């Protein structure tokens, strides 16, 4: 039985004939337009770090994921920029079925309601985190972060391998992605 997992993880599908270190056409492996989601966040100057499966996919191993997870800087100004980016992506969200709908119809400041949002955009699914267990401060994580150039001028900020590992280790064991934990420990020499 899985307990409440604070870091929502996408279903991960291992890919055949893919090995680390080989150039992989990431676009052909995913069923959604991840570049468009990331480009829109960057165009609206949203301060964020790519976390979760997409970070792992782009920076570590080509294992397909079903959504994008981002940790945003939790400031009023950044939440407002994020709300505008989500409107541009025609995102939909609701606390439940009864209030599910376009975020463009929600009152400004709706990103203040909770700490995790699972949205659908015209480009694909996007999860917004205002905080994540294992990351004490967005600013500190930002200092340790890396980046990935998507080869078309889009440079995406990535949560560091150390922080990715810490985010996994603070979860109950039954919620941890043990394949990622083992990989990250090997990568970091632990």
Tab-separated table of N, CA, C and O in Angstrom, residues 76-154:
chain	number	residue	atom	x	y	z
A	76	UNK	N	5.238	35.894	-4.845
A	76	UNK	CA	4.026	36.419	-5.479
A	76	UNK	C	4.280	36.790	-6.937
A	76	UNK	O	3.465	36.476	-7.819
A	77	UNK	N	5.407	37.424	-7.210
A	77	UNK	CA	5.721	37.836	-8.583
A	77	UNK	C	5.901	36.628	-9.507
A	77	UNK	O	5.424	36.621	-10.639
A	78	UNK	N	6.592	35.613	-9.022
A	78	UNK	CA	6.841	34.437	-9.852
A	78	UNK	C	5.563	33.627	-10.063
A	78	UNK	O	5.320	33.118	-11.157
A	79	UNK	N	4.735	33.523	-9.020
A	79	UNK	CA	3.451	32.828	-9.196
A	79	UNK	C	2.603	33.546	-10.235
A	79	UNK	O	1.946	32.908	-11.055
A	80	UNK	N	2.642	34.881	-10.250
A	80	UNK	CA	1.872	35.641	-11.239
A	80	UNK	C	2.394	35.378	-12.654
A	80	UNK	O	1.612	35.170	-13.580
A	81	UNK	N	3.702	35.370	-12.823
A	81	UNK	CA	4.279	35.044	-14.143
A	81	UNK	C	3.894	33.629	-14.559
A	81	UNK	O	3.587	33.366	-15.728
A	82	UNK	N	3.896	32.716	-13.600
A	82	UNK	CA	3.529	31.331	-13.875
A	82	UNK	C	2.056	31.239	-14.291
A	82	UNK	O	1.719	30.532	-15.251
A	83	UNK	N	1.184	31.966	-13.602
A	83	UNK	CA	-0.236	31.984	-13.974
A	83	UNK	C	-0.412	32.476	-15.407
A	83	UNK	O	-1.195	31.903	-16.182
A	84	UNK	N	0.319	33.514	-15.788
A	84	UNK	CA	0.223	34.041	-17.153
A	84	UNK	C	0.747	33.032	-18.176
A	84	UNK	O	0.150	32.863	-19.252
A	85	UNK	N	1.829	32.332	-17.852
A	85	UNK	CA	2.355	31.298	-18.747
A	85	UNK	C	1.343	30.170	-18.911
A	85	UNK	O	1.135	29.662	-20.016
A	86	UNK	N	0.683	29.804	-17.827
A	86	UNK	CA	-0.312	28.735	-17.886
A	86	UNK	C	-1.528	29.151	-18.718
A	86	UNK	O	-2.093	28.333	-19.452
A	87	UNK	N	-1.904	30.415	-18.630
A	87	UNK	CA	-2.990	30.923	-19.484
A	87	UNK	C	-2.575	30.819	-20.948
A	87	UNK	O	-3.361	30.369	-21.799
A	88	UNK	N	-1.338	31.203	-21.264
A	88	UNK	CA	-0.839	31.121	-22.642
A	88	UNK	C	-0.824	29.677	-23.143
A	88	UNK	O	-1.008	29.432	-24.340
A	89	UNK	N	-0.621	28.724	-22.240
A	89	UNK	CA	-0.612	27.304	-22.620
A	89	UNK	C	-2.011	26.690	-22.591
A	89	UNK	O	-2.149	25.482	-22.754
A	90	UNK	N	-3.022	27.537	-22.347
A	90	UNK	CA	-4.416	27.083	-22.274
A	90	UNK	C	-4.579	25.954	-21.260
A	90	UNK	O	-5.282	24.954	-21.490
A	91	UNK	N	-3.915	26.117	-20.111
A	91	UNK	CA	-3.950	25.093	-19.065
A	91	UNK	C	-5.325	25.008	-18.423
A	91	UNK	O	-6.068	25.992	-18.357
A	92	UNK	N	-5.610	23.804	-17.937
A	92	UNK	CA	-6.834	23.550	-17.175
A	92	UNK	C	-6.447	22.936	-15.845
A	92	UNK	O	-5.504	22.148	-15.762
A	93	UNK	N	-7.203	23.311	-14.818
A	93	UNK	CA	-6.953	22.794	-13.476
A	93	UNK	C	-8.213	22.964	-12.643
A	93	UNK	O	-9.049	23.832	-12.913
A	94	UNK	N	-8.324	22.167	-11.619
A	94	UNK	CA	-9.381	22.306	-10.628
A	94	UNK	C	-9.069	21.429	-9.434
A	94	UNK	O	-8.354	20.437	-9.548
A	95	UNK	N	-9.633	21.804	-8.290
A	95	UNK	CA	-9.446	20.985	-7.087
A	95	UNK	C	-10.194	19.666	-7.220
A	95	UNK	O	-9.864	18.692	-6.569
A	96	UNK	N	-11.185	19.665	-8.062
A	96	UNK	CA	-11.981	18.463	-8.312
A	96	UNK	C	-12.737	18.623	-9.614
A	96	UNK	O	-12.602	19.636	-10.314
A	97	UNK	N	-13.556	17.643	-9.931
A	97	UNK	CA	-14.311	17.683	-11.187
A	97	UNK	C	-15.237	18.884	-11.274
A	97	UNK	O	-15.413	19.464	-12.345
A	98	UNK	N	-15.820	19.284	-10.148
A	98	UNK	CA	-16.819	20.363	-10.181
A	98	UNK	C	-16.227	21.724	-10.530
A	98	UNK	O	-16.938	22.571	-11.068
A	99	UNK	N	-14.958	21.953	-10.238
A	99	UNK	CA	-14.374	23.260	-10.568
A	99	UNK	C	-13.227	23.156	-11.576
A	99	UNK	O	-12.465	24.090	-11.757
A	100	UNK	N	-13.126	21.999	-12.260
A	100	UNK	CA	-12.098	21.826	-13.293
A	100	UNK	C	-12.439	22.720	-14.474
A	100	UNK	O	-13.584	22.781	-14.901
A	101	UNK	N	-11.437	23.436	-14.980
A	101	UNK	CA	-11.667	24.277	-16.144
A	101	UNK	C	-10.445	25.096	-16.486
A	101	UNK	O	-9.384	24.962	-15.858
A	102	UNK	N	-10.567	25.955	-17.492
A	102	UNK	CA	-9.439	26.784	-17.913
A	102	UNK	C	-8.953	27.691	-16.787
A	102	UNK	O	-9.762	28.320	-16.094
A	103	UNK	N	-7.639	27.767	-16.625
A	103	UNK	CA	-7.091	28.636	-15.581
A	103	UNK	C	-7.326	30.100	-15.926
A	103	UNK	O	-7.304	30.954	-15.044
A	104	UNK	N	-7.584	30.384	-17.192
A	104	UNK	CA	-7.868	31.763	-17.604
A	104	UNK	C	-9.149	32.288	-16.957
A	104	UNK	O	-9.343	33.495	-16.855
A	105	UNK	N	-10.006	31.392	-16.487
A	105	UNK	CA	-11.257	31.781	-15.839
A	105	UNK	C	-11.134	31.872	-14.324
A	105	UNK	O	-12.097	32.204	-13.645
A	106	UNK	N	-9.968	31.573	-13.792
A	106	UNK	CA	-9.758	31.617	-12.339
A	106	UNK	C	-9.260	33.000	-11.939
A	106	UNK	O	-8.604	33.683	-12.718
A	107	UNK	N	-9.611	33.405	-10.729
A	107	UNK	CA	-9.181	34.708	-10.224
A	107	UNK	C	-7.664	34.733	-10.066
A	107	UNK	O	-7.042	33.723	-9.706
A	108	UNK	N	-7.062	35.868	-10.352
A	108	UNK	CA	-5.626	36.037	-10.175
A	108	UNK	C	-5.239	35.623	-8.758
A	108	UNK	O	-5.939	35.921	-7.804
A	109	UNK	N	-4.143	34.919	-8.640
A	109	UNK	CA	-3.694	34.455	-7.329
A	109	UNK	C	-4.107	33.028	-7.018
A	109	UNK	O	-3.848	32.534	-5.921
A	110	UNK	N	-4.718	32.347	-7.969
A	110	UNK	CA	-5.205	30.981	-7.703
A	110	UNK	C	-4.069	30.018	-7.378
A	110	UNK	O	-4.294	29.007	-6.697
A	111	UNK	N	-2.834	30.312	-7.789
A	111	UNK	CA	-1.704	29.437	-7.459
A	111	UNK	C	-1.324	29.489	-5.976
A	111	UNK	O	-0.408	28.794	-5.554
A	112	UNK	N	-2.018	30.300	-5.194
A	112	UNK	CA	-1.770	30.368	-3.748
A	112	UNK	C	-2.547	29.307	-2.978
A	112	UNK	O	-2.356	29.166	-1.774
A	113	UNK	N	-3.444	28.575	-3.638
A	113	UNK	CA	-4.388	27.704	-2.937
A	113	UNK	C	-3.784	26.439	-2.346
A	113	UNK	O	-4.279	25.924	-1.348
A	114	UNK	N	-2.770	25.885	-2.992
A	114	UNK	CA	-2.158	24.646	-2.506
A	114	UNK	C	-0.707	24.607	-2.961
A	114	UNK	O	-0.242	25.535	-3.603
A	115	UNK	N	-0.007	23.526	-2.629
A	115	UNK	CA	1.422	23.467	-2.937
A	115	UNK	C	1.778	22.614	-4.149
A	115	UNK	O	2.887	22.683	-4.647
A	116	UNK	N	0.834	21.808	-4.651
A	116	UNK	CA	1.062	20.992	-5.841
A	116	UNK	C	-0.159	21.117	-6.740
A	116	UNK	O	-1.285	21.023	-6.272
A	117	UNK	N	0.107	21.318	-8.036
A	117	UNK	CA	-0.962	21.450	-9.033
A	117	UNK	C	-0.676	20.496	-10.185
A	117	UNK	O	0.422	20.528	-10.749
A	118	UNK	N	-1.647	19.675	-10.525
A	118	UNK	CA	-1.546	18.783	-11.687
A	118	UNK	C	-2.451	19.372	-12.761
A	118	UNK	O	-3.671	19.373	-12.615
A	119	UNK	N	-1.829	19.889	-13.821
A	119	UNK	CA	-2.563	20.599	-14.865
A	119	UNK	C	-2.453	19.882	-16.197
A	119	UNK	O	-1.521	19.123	-16.434
A	120	UNK	N	-3.391	20.194	-17.069
A	120	UNK	CA	-3.309	19.789	-18.465
A	120	UNK	C	-3.154	21.057	-19.286
A	120	UNK	O	-3.894	22.013	-19.088
A	121	UNK	N	-2.178	21.061	-20.196
A	121	UNK	CA	-1.977	22.204	-21.081
A	121	UNK	C	-2.200	21.728	-22.519
A	121	UNK	O	-2.264	20.519	-22.769
A	122	UNK	N	-2.260	22.663	-23.444
A	122	UNK	CA	-2.430	22.271	-24.847
A	122	UNK	C	-1.224	21.501	-25.366
A	122	UNK	O	-1.304	20.832	-26.399
A	123	UNK	N	-0.100	21.565	-24.645
A	123	UNK	CA	1.115	20.850	-25.038
A	123	UNK	C	1.277	19.517	-24.327
A	123	UNK	O	2.078	18.693	-24.740
A	124	UNK	N	0.569	19.328	-23.209
A	124	UNK	CA	0.693	18.098	-22.436
A	124	UNK	C	0.570	18.375	-20.953
A	124	UNK	O	0.363	19.514	-20.521
A	125	UNK	N	0.700	17.334	-20.129
A	125	UNK	CA	0.534	17.465	-18.681
A	125	UNK	C	1.723	18.154	-18.011
A	125	UNK	O	2.871	17.950	-18.393
A	126	UNK	N	1.406	18.957	-16.999
A	126	UNK	CA	2.408	19.726	-16.261
A	126	UNK	C	2.032	19.747	-14.793
A	126	UNK	O	0.897	20.076	-14.442
A	127	UNK	N	2.971	19.371	-13.931
A	127	UNK	CA	2.775	19.454	-12.486
A	127	UNK	C	3.637	20.595	-11.959
A	127	UNK	O	4.839	20.644	-12.220
A	128	UNK	N	2.997	21.506	-11.230
A	128	UNK	CA	3.679	22.656	-10.629
A	128	UNK	C	3.795	22.402	-9.131
A	128	UNK	O	2.799	22.138	-8.454
A	129	UNK	N	5.013	22.506	-8.618
A	129	UNK	CA	5.270	22.362	-7.192
A	129	UNK	C	5.744	23.704	-6.652
A	129	UNK	O	6.654	24.307	-7.219
A	130	UNK	N	5.151	24.146	-5.542
A	130	UNK	CA	5.640	25.349	-4.861
A	130	UNK	C	6.690	24.985	-3.826
A	130	UNK	O	7.480	25.840	-3.413
A	131	UNK	N	6.697	23.744	-3.405
A	131	UNK	CA	7.735	23.226	-2.514
A	131	UNK	C	7.816	21.723	-2.718
A	131	UNK	O	6.869	21.097	-3.183
A	132	UNK	N	8.972	21.170	-2.370
A	132	UNK	CA	9.220	19.742	-2.513
A	132	UNK	C	10.034	19.300	-1.304
A	132	UNK	O	11.029	19.950	-0.958
A	133	UNK	N	9.620	18.206	-0.679
A	133	UNK	CA	10.423	17.660	0.418
A	133	UNK	C	11.791	17.295	-0.116
A	133	UNK	O	11.925	16.737	-1.195
A	134	UNK	N	12.813	17.623	0.650
A	134	UNK	CA	14.190	17.361	0.234
A	134	UNK	C	14.877	18.596	-0.318
A	134	UNK	O	16.087	18.627	-0.443
A	135	UNK	N	14.090	19.616	-0.649
A	135	UNK	CA	14.642	20.898	-1.115
A	135	UNK	C	14.248	21.938	-0.070
A	135	UNK	O	13.081	22.294	0.048
A	136	UNK	N	15.228	22.386	0.704
A	136	UNK	CA	14.923	23.333	1.777
A	136	UNK	C	14.581	24.725	1.265
A	136	UNK	O	13.793	25.430	1.874
A	137	UNK	N	15.200	25.122	0.167
A	137	UNK	CA	14.971	26.466	-0.357
A	137	UNK	C	15.204	26.473	-1.860
A	137	UNK	O	16.184	25.904	-2.343
A	138	UNK	N	14.292	27.095	-2.591
A	138	UNK	CA	14.450	27.213	-4.034
A	138	UNK	C	15.753	27.938	-4.351
A	138	UNK	O	16.485	27.534	-5.263
A	139	UNK	N	16.064	29.000	-3.614
A	139	UNK	CA	17.266	29.783	-3.880
A	139	UNK	C	18.529	28.936	-3.731
A	139	UNK	O	19.434	29.015	-4.560
A	140	UNK	N	18.596	28.137	-2.671
A	140	UNK	CA	19.772	27.279	-2.471
A	140	UNK	C	19.852	26.214	-3.559
A	140	UNK	O	20.930	25.948	-4.092
A	141	UNK	N	18.720	25.602	-3.892
A	141	UNK	CA	18.705	24.587	-4.953
A	141	UNK	C	19.099	25.204	-6.286
A	141	UNK	O	19.777	24.569	-7.100
A	142	UNK	N	18.699	26.438	-6.514
A	142	UNK	CA	19.047	27.149	-7.753
A	142	UNK	C	20.557	27.331	-7.876
A	142	UNK	O	21.118	27.194	-8.969
A	143	UNK	N	21.206	27.621	-6.758
A	143	UNK	CA	22.665	27.796	-6.769
A	143	UNK	C	23.377	26.496	-7.135
A	143	UNK	O	24.438	26.525	-7.744
A	144	UNK	N	22.786	25.369	-6.750
A	144	UNK	CA	23.399	24.060	-7.025
A	144	UNK	C	22.945	23.478	-8.364
A	144	UNK	O	23.442	22.445	-8.793
A	145	UNK	N	21.992	24.118	-9.015
A	145	UNK	CA	21.362	23.548	-10.206
A	145	UNK	C	22.303	23.529	-11.404
A	145	UNK	O	23.288	24.252	-11.463
A	146	UNK	N	21.943	22.690	-12.350
A	146	UNK	CA	22.622	22.653	-13.640
A	146	UNK	C	21.660	23.154	-14.696
A	146	UNK	O	20.613	23.724	-14.386
A	147	UNK	N	21.999	22.916	-15.943
A	147	UNK	CA	21.089	23.298	-17.023
A	147	UNK	C	21.287	22.347	-18.191
A	147	UNK	O	22.307	21.669	-18.299
A	148	UNK	N	20.302	22.313	-19.044
A	148	UNK	CA	20.341	21.480	-20.248
A	148	UNK	C	19.954	22.346	-21.429
A	148	UNK	O	18.915	22.984	-21.428
A	149	UNK	N	20.840	22.400	-22.428
A	149	UNK	CA	20.548	23.116	-23.668
A	149	UNK	C	19.821	22.146	-24.578
A	149	UNK	O	20.353	21.105	-24.948
A	150	UNK	N	18.588	22.494	-24.926
A	150	UNK	CA	17.786	21.622	-25.772
A	150	UNK	C	18.100	21.783	-27.253
A	150	UNK	O	17.347	21.336	-28.099
A	151	UNK	N	19.228	22.412	-27.564
A	151	UNK	CA	19.768	22.541	-28.909
A	151	UNK	C	18.971	23.469	-29.813
A	151	UNK	O	19.210	23.517	-30.999
A	152	UNK	N	18.012	24.192	-29.274
A	152	UNK	CA	17.275	25.164	-30.092
A	152	UNK	C	17.187	26.498	-29.360
A	152	UNK	O	16.245	27.245	-29.536
A	153	UNK	N	18.200	26.751	-28.526
A	153	UNK	CA	18.237	28.002	-27.782
A	153	UNK	C	17.471	27.960	-26.476
A	153	UNK	O	17.469	28.924	-25.726
A	154	UNK	N	16.820	26.847	-26.184
A	154	UNK	CA	16.083	26.705	-24.929
A	154	UNK	C	17.020	26.052	-23.922
A	154	UNK	O	17.435	24.907	-24.092
